[in-house]
Short mmCIF file of C-alpha atoms and ligand atoms in Angstrom, two decimals:
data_model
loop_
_atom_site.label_atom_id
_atom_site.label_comp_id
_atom_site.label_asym_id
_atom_site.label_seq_id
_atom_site.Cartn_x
_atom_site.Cartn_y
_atom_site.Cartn_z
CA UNK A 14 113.33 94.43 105.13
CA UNK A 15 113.46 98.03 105.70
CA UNK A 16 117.22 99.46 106.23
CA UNK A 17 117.72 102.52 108.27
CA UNK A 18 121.00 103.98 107.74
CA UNK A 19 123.10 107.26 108.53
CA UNK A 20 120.25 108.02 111.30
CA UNK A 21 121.94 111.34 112.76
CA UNK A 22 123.57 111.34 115.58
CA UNK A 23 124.59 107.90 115.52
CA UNK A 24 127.53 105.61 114.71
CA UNK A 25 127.02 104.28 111.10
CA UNK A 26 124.98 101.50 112.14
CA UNK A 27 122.54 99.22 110.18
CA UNK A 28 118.97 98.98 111.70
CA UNK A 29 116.96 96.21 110.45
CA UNK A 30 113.17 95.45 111.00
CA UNK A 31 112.59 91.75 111.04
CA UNK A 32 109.58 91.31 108.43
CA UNK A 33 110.45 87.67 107.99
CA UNK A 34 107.54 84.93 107.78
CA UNK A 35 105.12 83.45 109.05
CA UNK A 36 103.34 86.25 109.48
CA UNK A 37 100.13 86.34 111.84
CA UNK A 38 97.04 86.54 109.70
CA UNK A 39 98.50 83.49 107.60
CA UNK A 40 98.53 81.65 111.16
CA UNK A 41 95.47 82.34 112.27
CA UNK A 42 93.29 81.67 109.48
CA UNK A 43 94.87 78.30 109.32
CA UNK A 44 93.40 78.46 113.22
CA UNK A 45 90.03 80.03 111.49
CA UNK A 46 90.99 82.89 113.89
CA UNK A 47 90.92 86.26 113.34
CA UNK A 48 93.92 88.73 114.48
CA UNK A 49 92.41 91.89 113.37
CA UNK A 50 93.51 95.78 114.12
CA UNK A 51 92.64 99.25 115.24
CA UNK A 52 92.90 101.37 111.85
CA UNK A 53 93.50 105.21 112.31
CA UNK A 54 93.29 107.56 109.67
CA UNK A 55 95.54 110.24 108.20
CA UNK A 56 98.84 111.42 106.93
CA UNK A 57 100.57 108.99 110.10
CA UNK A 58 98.77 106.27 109.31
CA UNK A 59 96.14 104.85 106.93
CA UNK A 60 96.16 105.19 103.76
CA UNK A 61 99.14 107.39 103.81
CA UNK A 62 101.88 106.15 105.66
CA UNK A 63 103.70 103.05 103.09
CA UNK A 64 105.20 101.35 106.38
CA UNK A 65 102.16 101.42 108.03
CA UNK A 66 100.15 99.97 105.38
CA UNK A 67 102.53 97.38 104.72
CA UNK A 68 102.50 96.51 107.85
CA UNK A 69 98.73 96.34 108.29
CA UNK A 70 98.09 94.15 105.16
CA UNK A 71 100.78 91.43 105.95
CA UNK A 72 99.85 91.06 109.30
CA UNK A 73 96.40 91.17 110.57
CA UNK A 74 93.05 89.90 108.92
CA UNK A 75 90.31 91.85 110.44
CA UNK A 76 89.96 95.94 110.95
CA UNK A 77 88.27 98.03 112.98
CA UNK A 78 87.67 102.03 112.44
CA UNK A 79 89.62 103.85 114.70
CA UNK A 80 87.28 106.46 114.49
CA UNK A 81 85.84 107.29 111.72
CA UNK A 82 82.60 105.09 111.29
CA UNK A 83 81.77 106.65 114.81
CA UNK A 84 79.36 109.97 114.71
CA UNK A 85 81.75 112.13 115.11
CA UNK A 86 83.23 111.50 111.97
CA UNK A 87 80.10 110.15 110.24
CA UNK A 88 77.83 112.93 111.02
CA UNK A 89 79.56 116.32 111.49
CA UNK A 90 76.20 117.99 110.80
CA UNK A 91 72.79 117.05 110.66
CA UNK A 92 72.79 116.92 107.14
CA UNK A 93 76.25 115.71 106.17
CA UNK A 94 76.88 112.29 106.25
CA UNK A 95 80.29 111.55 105.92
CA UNK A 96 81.08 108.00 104.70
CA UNK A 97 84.13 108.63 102.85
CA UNK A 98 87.02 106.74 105.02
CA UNK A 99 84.83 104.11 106.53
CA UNK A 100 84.07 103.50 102.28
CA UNK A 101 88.19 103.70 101.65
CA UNK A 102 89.15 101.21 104.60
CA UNK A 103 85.93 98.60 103.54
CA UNK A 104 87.74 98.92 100.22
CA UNK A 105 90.64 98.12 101.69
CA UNK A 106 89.69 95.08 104.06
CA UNK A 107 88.16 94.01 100.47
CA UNK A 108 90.80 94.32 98.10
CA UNK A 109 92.95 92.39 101.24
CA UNK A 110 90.71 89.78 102.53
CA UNK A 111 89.96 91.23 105.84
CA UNK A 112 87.05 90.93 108.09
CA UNK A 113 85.55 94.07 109.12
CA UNK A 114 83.96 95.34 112.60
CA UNK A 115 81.91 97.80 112.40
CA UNK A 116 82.96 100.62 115.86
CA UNK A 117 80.36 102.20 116.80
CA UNK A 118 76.64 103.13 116.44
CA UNK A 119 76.02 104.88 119.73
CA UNK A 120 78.29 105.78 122.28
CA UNK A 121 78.95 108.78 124.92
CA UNK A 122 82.10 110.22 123.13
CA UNK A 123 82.24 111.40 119.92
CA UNK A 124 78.84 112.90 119.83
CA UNK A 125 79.08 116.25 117.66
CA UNK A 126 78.11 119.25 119.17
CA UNK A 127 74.81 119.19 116.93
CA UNK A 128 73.85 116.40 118.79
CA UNK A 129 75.18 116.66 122.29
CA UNK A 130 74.25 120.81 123.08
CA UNK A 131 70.99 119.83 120.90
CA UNK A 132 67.84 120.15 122.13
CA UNK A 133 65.56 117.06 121.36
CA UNK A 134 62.49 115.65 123.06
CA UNK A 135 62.69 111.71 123.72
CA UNK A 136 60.79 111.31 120.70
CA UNK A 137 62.84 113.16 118.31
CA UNK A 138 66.29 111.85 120.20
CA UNK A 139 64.74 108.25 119.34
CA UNK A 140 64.01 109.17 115.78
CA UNK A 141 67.59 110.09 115.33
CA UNK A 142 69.32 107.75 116.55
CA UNK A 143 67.63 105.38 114.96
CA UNK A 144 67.51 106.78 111.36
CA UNK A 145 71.91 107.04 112.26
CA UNK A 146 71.98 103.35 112.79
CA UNK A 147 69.74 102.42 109.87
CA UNK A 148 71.54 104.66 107.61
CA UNK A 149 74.78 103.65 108.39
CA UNK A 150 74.15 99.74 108.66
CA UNK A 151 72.74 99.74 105.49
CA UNK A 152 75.57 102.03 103.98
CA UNK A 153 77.83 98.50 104.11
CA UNK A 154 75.32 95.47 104.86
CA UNK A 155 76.66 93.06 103.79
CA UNK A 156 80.41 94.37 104.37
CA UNK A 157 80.60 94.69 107.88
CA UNK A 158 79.98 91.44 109.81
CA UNK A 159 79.90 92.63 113.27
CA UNK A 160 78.20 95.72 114.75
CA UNK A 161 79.32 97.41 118.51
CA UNK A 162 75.78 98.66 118.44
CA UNK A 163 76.73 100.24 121.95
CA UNK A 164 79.47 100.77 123.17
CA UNK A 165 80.27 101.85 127.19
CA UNK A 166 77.34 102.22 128.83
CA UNK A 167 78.11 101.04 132.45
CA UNK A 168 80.16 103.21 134.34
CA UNK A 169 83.33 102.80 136.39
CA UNK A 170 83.81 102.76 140.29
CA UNK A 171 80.66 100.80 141.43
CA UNK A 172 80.54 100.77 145.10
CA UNK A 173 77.68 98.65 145.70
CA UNK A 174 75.35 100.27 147.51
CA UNK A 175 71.95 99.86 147.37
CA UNK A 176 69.75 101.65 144.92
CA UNK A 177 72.93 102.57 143.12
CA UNK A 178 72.64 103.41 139.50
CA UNK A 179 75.01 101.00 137.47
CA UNK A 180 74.50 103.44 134.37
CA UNK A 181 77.17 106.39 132.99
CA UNK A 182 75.35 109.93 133.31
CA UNK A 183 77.31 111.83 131.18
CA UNK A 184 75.19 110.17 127.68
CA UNK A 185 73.71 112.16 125.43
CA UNK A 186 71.20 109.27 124.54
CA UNK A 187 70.63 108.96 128.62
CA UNK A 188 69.98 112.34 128.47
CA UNK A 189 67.46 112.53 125.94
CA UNK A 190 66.11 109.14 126.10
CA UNK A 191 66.58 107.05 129.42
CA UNK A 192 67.14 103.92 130.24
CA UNK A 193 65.71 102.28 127.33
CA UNK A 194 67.82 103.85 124.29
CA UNK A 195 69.90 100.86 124.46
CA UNK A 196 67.01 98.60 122.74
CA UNK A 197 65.97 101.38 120.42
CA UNK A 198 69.70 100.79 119.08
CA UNK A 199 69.98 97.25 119.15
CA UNK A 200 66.37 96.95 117.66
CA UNK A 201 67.36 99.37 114.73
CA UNK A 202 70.34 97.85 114.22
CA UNK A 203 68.74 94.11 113.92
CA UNK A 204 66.18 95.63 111.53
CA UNK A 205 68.94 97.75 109.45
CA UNK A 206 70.75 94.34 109.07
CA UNK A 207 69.44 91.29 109.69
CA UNK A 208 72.20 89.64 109.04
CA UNK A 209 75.26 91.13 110.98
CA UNK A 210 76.61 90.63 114.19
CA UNK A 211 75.26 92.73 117.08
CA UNK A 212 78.00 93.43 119.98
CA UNK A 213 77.83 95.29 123.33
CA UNK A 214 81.17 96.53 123.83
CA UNK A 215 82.49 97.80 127.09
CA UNK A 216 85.89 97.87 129.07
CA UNK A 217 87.01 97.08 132.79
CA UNK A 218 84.82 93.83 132.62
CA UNK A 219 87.55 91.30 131.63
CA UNK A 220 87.23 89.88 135.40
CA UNK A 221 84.42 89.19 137.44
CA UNK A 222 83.75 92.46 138.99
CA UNK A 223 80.74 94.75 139.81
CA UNK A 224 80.72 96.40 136.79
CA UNK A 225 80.73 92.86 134.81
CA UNK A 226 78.13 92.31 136.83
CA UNK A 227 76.22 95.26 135.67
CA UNK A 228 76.79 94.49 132.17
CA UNK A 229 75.63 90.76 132.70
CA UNK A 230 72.04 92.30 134.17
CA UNK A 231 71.65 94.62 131.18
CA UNK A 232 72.11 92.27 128.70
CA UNK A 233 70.43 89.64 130.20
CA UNK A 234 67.17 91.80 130.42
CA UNK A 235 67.24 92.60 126.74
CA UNK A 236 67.61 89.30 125.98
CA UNK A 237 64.57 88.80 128.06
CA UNK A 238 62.99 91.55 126.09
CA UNK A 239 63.64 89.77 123.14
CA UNK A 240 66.29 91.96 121.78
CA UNK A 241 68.56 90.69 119.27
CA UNK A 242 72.20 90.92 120.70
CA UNK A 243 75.09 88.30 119.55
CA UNK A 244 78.32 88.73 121.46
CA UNK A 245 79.58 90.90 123.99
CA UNK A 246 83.50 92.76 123.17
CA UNK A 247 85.62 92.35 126.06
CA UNK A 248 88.16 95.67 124.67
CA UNK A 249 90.66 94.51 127.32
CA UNK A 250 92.88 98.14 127.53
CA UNK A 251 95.06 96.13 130.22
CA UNK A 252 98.36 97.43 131.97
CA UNK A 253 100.85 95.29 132.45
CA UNK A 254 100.93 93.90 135.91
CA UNK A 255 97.08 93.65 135.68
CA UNK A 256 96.15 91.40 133.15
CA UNK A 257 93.53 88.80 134.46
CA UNK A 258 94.64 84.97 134.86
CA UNK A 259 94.03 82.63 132.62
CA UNK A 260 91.20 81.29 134.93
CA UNK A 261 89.94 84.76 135.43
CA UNK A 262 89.93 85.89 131.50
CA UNK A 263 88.47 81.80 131.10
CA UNK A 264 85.32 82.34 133.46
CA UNK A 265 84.17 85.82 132.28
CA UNK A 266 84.07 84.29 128.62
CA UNK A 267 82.31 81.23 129.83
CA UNK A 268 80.16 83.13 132.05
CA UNK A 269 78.57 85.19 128.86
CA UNK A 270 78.47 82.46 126.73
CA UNK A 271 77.38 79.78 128.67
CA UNK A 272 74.51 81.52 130.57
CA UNK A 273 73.53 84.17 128.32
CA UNK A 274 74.58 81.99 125.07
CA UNK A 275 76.74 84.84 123.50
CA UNK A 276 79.67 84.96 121.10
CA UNK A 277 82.81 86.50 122.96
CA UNK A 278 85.22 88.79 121.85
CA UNK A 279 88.57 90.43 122.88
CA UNK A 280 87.86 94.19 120.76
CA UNK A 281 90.45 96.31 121.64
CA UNK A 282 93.58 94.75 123.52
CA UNK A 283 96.40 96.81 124.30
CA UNK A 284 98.64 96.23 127.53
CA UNK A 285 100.38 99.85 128.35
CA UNK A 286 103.52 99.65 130.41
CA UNK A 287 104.18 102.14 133.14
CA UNK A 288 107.35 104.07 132.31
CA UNK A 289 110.51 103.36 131.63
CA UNK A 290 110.11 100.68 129.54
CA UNK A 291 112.30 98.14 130.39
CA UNK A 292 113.13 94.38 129.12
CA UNK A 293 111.47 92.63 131.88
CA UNK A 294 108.54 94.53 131.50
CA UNK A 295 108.42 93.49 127.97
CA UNK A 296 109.09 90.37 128.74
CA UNK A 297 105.96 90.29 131.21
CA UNK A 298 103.68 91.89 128.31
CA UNK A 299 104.51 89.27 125.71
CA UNK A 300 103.52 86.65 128.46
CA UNK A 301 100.55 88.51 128.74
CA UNK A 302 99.50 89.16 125.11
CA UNK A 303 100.01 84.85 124.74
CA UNK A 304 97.64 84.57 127.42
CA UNK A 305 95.38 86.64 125.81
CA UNK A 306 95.73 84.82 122.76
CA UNK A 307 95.28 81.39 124.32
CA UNK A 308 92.47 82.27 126.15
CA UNK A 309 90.26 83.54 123.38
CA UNK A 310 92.04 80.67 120.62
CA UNK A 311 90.80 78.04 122.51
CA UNK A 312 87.37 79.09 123.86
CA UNK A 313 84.77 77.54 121.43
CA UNK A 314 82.76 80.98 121.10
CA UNK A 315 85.46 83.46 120.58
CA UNK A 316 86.67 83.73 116.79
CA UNK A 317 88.69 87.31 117.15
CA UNK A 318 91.59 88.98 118.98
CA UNK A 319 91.77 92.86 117.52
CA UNK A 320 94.40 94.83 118.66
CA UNK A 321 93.78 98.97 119.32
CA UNK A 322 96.35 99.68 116.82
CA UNK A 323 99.21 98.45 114.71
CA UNK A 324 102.35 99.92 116.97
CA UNK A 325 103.56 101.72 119.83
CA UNK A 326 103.80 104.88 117.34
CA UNK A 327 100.67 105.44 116.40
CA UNK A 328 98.71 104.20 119.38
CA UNK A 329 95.74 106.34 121.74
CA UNK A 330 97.69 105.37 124.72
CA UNK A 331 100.64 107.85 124.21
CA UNK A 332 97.90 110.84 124.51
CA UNK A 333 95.36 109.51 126.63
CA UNK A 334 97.97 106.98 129.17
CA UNK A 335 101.30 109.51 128.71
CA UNK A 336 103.13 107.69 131.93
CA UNK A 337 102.23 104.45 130.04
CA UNK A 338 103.69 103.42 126.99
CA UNK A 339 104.47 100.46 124.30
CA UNK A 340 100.62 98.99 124.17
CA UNK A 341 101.23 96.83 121.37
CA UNK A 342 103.23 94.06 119.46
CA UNK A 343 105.36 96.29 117.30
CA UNK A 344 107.00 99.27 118.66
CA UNK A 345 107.54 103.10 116.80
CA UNK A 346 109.54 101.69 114.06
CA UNK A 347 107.10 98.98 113.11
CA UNK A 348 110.14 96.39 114.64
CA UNK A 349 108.78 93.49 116.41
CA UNK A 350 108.70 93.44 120.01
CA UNK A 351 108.89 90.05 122.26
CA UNK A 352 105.04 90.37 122.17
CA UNK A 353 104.91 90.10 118.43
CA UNK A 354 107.30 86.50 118.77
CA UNK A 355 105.24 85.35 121.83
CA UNK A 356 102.19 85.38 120.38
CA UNK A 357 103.32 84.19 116.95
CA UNK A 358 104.96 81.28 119.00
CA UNK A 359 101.77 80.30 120.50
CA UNK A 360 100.06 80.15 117.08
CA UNK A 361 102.55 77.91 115.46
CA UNK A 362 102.53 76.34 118.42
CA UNK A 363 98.87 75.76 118.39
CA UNK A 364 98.63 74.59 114.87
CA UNK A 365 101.61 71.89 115.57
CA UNK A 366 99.79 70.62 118.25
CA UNK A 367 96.29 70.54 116.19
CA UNK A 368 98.26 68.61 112.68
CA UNK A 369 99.84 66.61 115.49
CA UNK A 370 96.06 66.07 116.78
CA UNK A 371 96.43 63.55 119.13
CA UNK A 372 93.94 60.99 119.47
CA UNK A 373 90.47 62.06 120.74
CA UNK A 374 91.76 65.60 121.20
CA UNK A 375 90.06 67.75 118.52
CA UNK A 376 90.50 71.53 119.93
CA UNK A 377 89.87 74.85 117.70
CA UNK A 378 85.84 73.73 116.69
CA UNK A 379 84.61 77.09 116.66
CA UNK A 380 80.76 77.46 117.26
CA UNK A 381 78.35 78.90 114.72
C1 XIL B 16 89.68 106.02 121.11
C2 XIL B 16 90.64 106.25 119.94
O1 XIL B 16 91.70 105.36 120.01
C3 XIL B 16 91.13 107.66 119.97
O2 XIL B 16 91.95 107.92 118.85
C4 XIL B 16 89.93 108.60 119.99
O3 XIL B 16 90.35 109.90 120.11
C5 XIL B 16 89.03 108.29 121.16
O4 XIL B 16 88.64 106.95 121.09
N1 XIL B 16 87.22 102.61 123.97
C6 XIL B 16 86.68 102.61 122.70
C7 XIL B 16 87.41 103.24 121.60
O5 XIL B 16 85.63 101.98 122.48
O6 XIL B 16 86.56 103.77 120.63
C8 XIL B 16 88.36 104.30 122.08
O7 XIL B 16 89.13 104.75 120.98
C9 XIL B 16 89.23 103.76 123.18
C10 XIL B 16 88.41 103.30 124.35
#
């Protein structure tokens, strides 16, 4: 329990977080679940900030990199290869039994300037971005169980037209490449590590829509191709107000794994809230984050929920969203919002209803 007392300005008041148990990784590994985290980097956050380490250690069991396992931060020159906070937060996941996602090998953002005003043939584009993923997946085989090999590469406000081109323009590895960098990735990655978990990762495709659609038709054909992929990350940045139904979040998992056999993830949930912040709308987020929850919990090939971040204070939306605000379970003080209690309702819920384990009803079995 962390007091906060004699804050200026204010009455002598007391102003206490609730850090009372259960807490949620201890629920959802008795679910075999993973609740799993965003982790930035820096004085704010990790491994600097004490509250925000505590906070990250008691209640999530999974991380994901922020940032800084993507080439930005991995490869600020052609010959530097900077491992050294992706090494400190493996260490970290280690030392605190976490599972760790690897985020990500190729992508449109984050691309240093080496790279992105560069001027490489197809051939030599190829050659690099495959020795990146080979050099990095091997850096911590072994360590990371899942890979977003790629990450965003269908882009937003299909119309539908014929001939249109589902694809985003502004890649580097579009640029240099085509079409087909995609399975230069995946195939690199496969080969790097056989072993780990190969993800597409993209946004705006948590509902059937054209874009899911798109995504569905690329990964279908590399399947076809014979190109290793395992699951597909749903991030799910949702605002509140727009969350998909149950049904809706239900069929888009079931339409991945059922025709394309893939594991199913939720990567990077946050649900902003348009400002002010108010208690109804927090109330209608922590309905939202539960549904979330349920959704993946129960669906047989979905093992994670990761959050993008740890709380409202540290989180991208407060740059990138600034009329949003309060994405996540825990707001700027690291206090637990009605988010935080819904969802850790639902889980105790869940695993009262799964001792109770009525008759015939087995629920949780989690596929392979
Ligand atoms: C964001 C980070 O949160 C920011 O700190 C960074 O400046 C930019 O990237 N989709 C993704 C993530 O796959 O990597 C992005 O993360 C958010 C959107």
């Amino acid at each position: 329990v962390v007091l906060l007392t004699g804050m200026p300005g204010c009455r002598k008041k007391t102003l206490e977080i609730d850090t009372s148990p259960p807490y949620l990784r201890d629920l959802a590994e008795q679910l075999d679940f993973y609740i799993g985290t965003a982790v930035g980097y820096g004085s704010a956050t990790f491994p600097n900030n004490s509250q925000y380490m505590k906070t990250l250690k008691r209640e999530f069991n999974a991380v994901v990199a922020e940032y800084t396992m993507k080439w930005g931060t991995i490869r600020p020159d052609r010959e530097t290869f900077n491992y050294g906070p992706g090494d400190e937060l493996i260490k970290f996941a280690e030392d605190n039994k976490m599972m760790v996602r690897g985020h990500t090998l190729a992508w449109h953002q984050s691309v240093p300037a080496w790279v992105e005003d560069g001027d490489f043939t197809r051939d030599e584009a190829i050659s690099l971005l495959e020795e990146h993923i080979d050099k990095v997946v091997k850096r911590w085989q072994g360590k990371i169980r899942e890979w977003d090999v790629v990450n965003e590469v269908i882009r937003d406000g299909l119309t539908g037209q014929p001939g249109e081109n589902p694809r985003r323009s502004n890649s580097v590895w579009e640029r240099f490449i085509g079409e087909d960098w995609v399975e230069f990735a995946f195939r690199a990655a496969a080969e790097a590590d056989p072993k780990a978990l190969l993800f597409y990762n993209d946004y705006g495709i948590e509902r059937k829509n054209r874009k899911q659609d798109a995504v569905f038709a690329l990964v279908e054909d590399l399947l076809a191709k014979g190109v290793k992929i395992n699951g597909i990350g749903f991030q799910g940045h949702f605002v509140s107000g727009n969350v998909p139904s149950e049904e809706e979040l239900k069929a888009n998992l079931d339409r991945f794994h059922d025709e394309l056999g893939l594991k199913v993830q939720f990567t990077e949930v946050d649900i902003r809230i348009k400002k002010p912040v108010t208690a109804e709308k927090l109330a209608q987020q922590a309905e939202e984050y539960k549904r979330v929850i349920k959704v993946a919990l129960e669906h047989p090939a979905c093992d994670a929920v990761l959050l993008w971040g740890v709380d409202d204070g540290h989180s991208w939306i407060n740059s990138s969203f600034p009329e949003h605000g309060a994405p996540l379970l825990l707001d700027s003080r690291f206090d637990r919002k009605p988010a935080y209690y819904a969802a850790r309702d639902y889980l105790l819920a869940e695993i009262e209803r799964r001792q109770g384990g009525e008759e015939g009803e087995e629920g949780g079995e989690k596929e392979e």
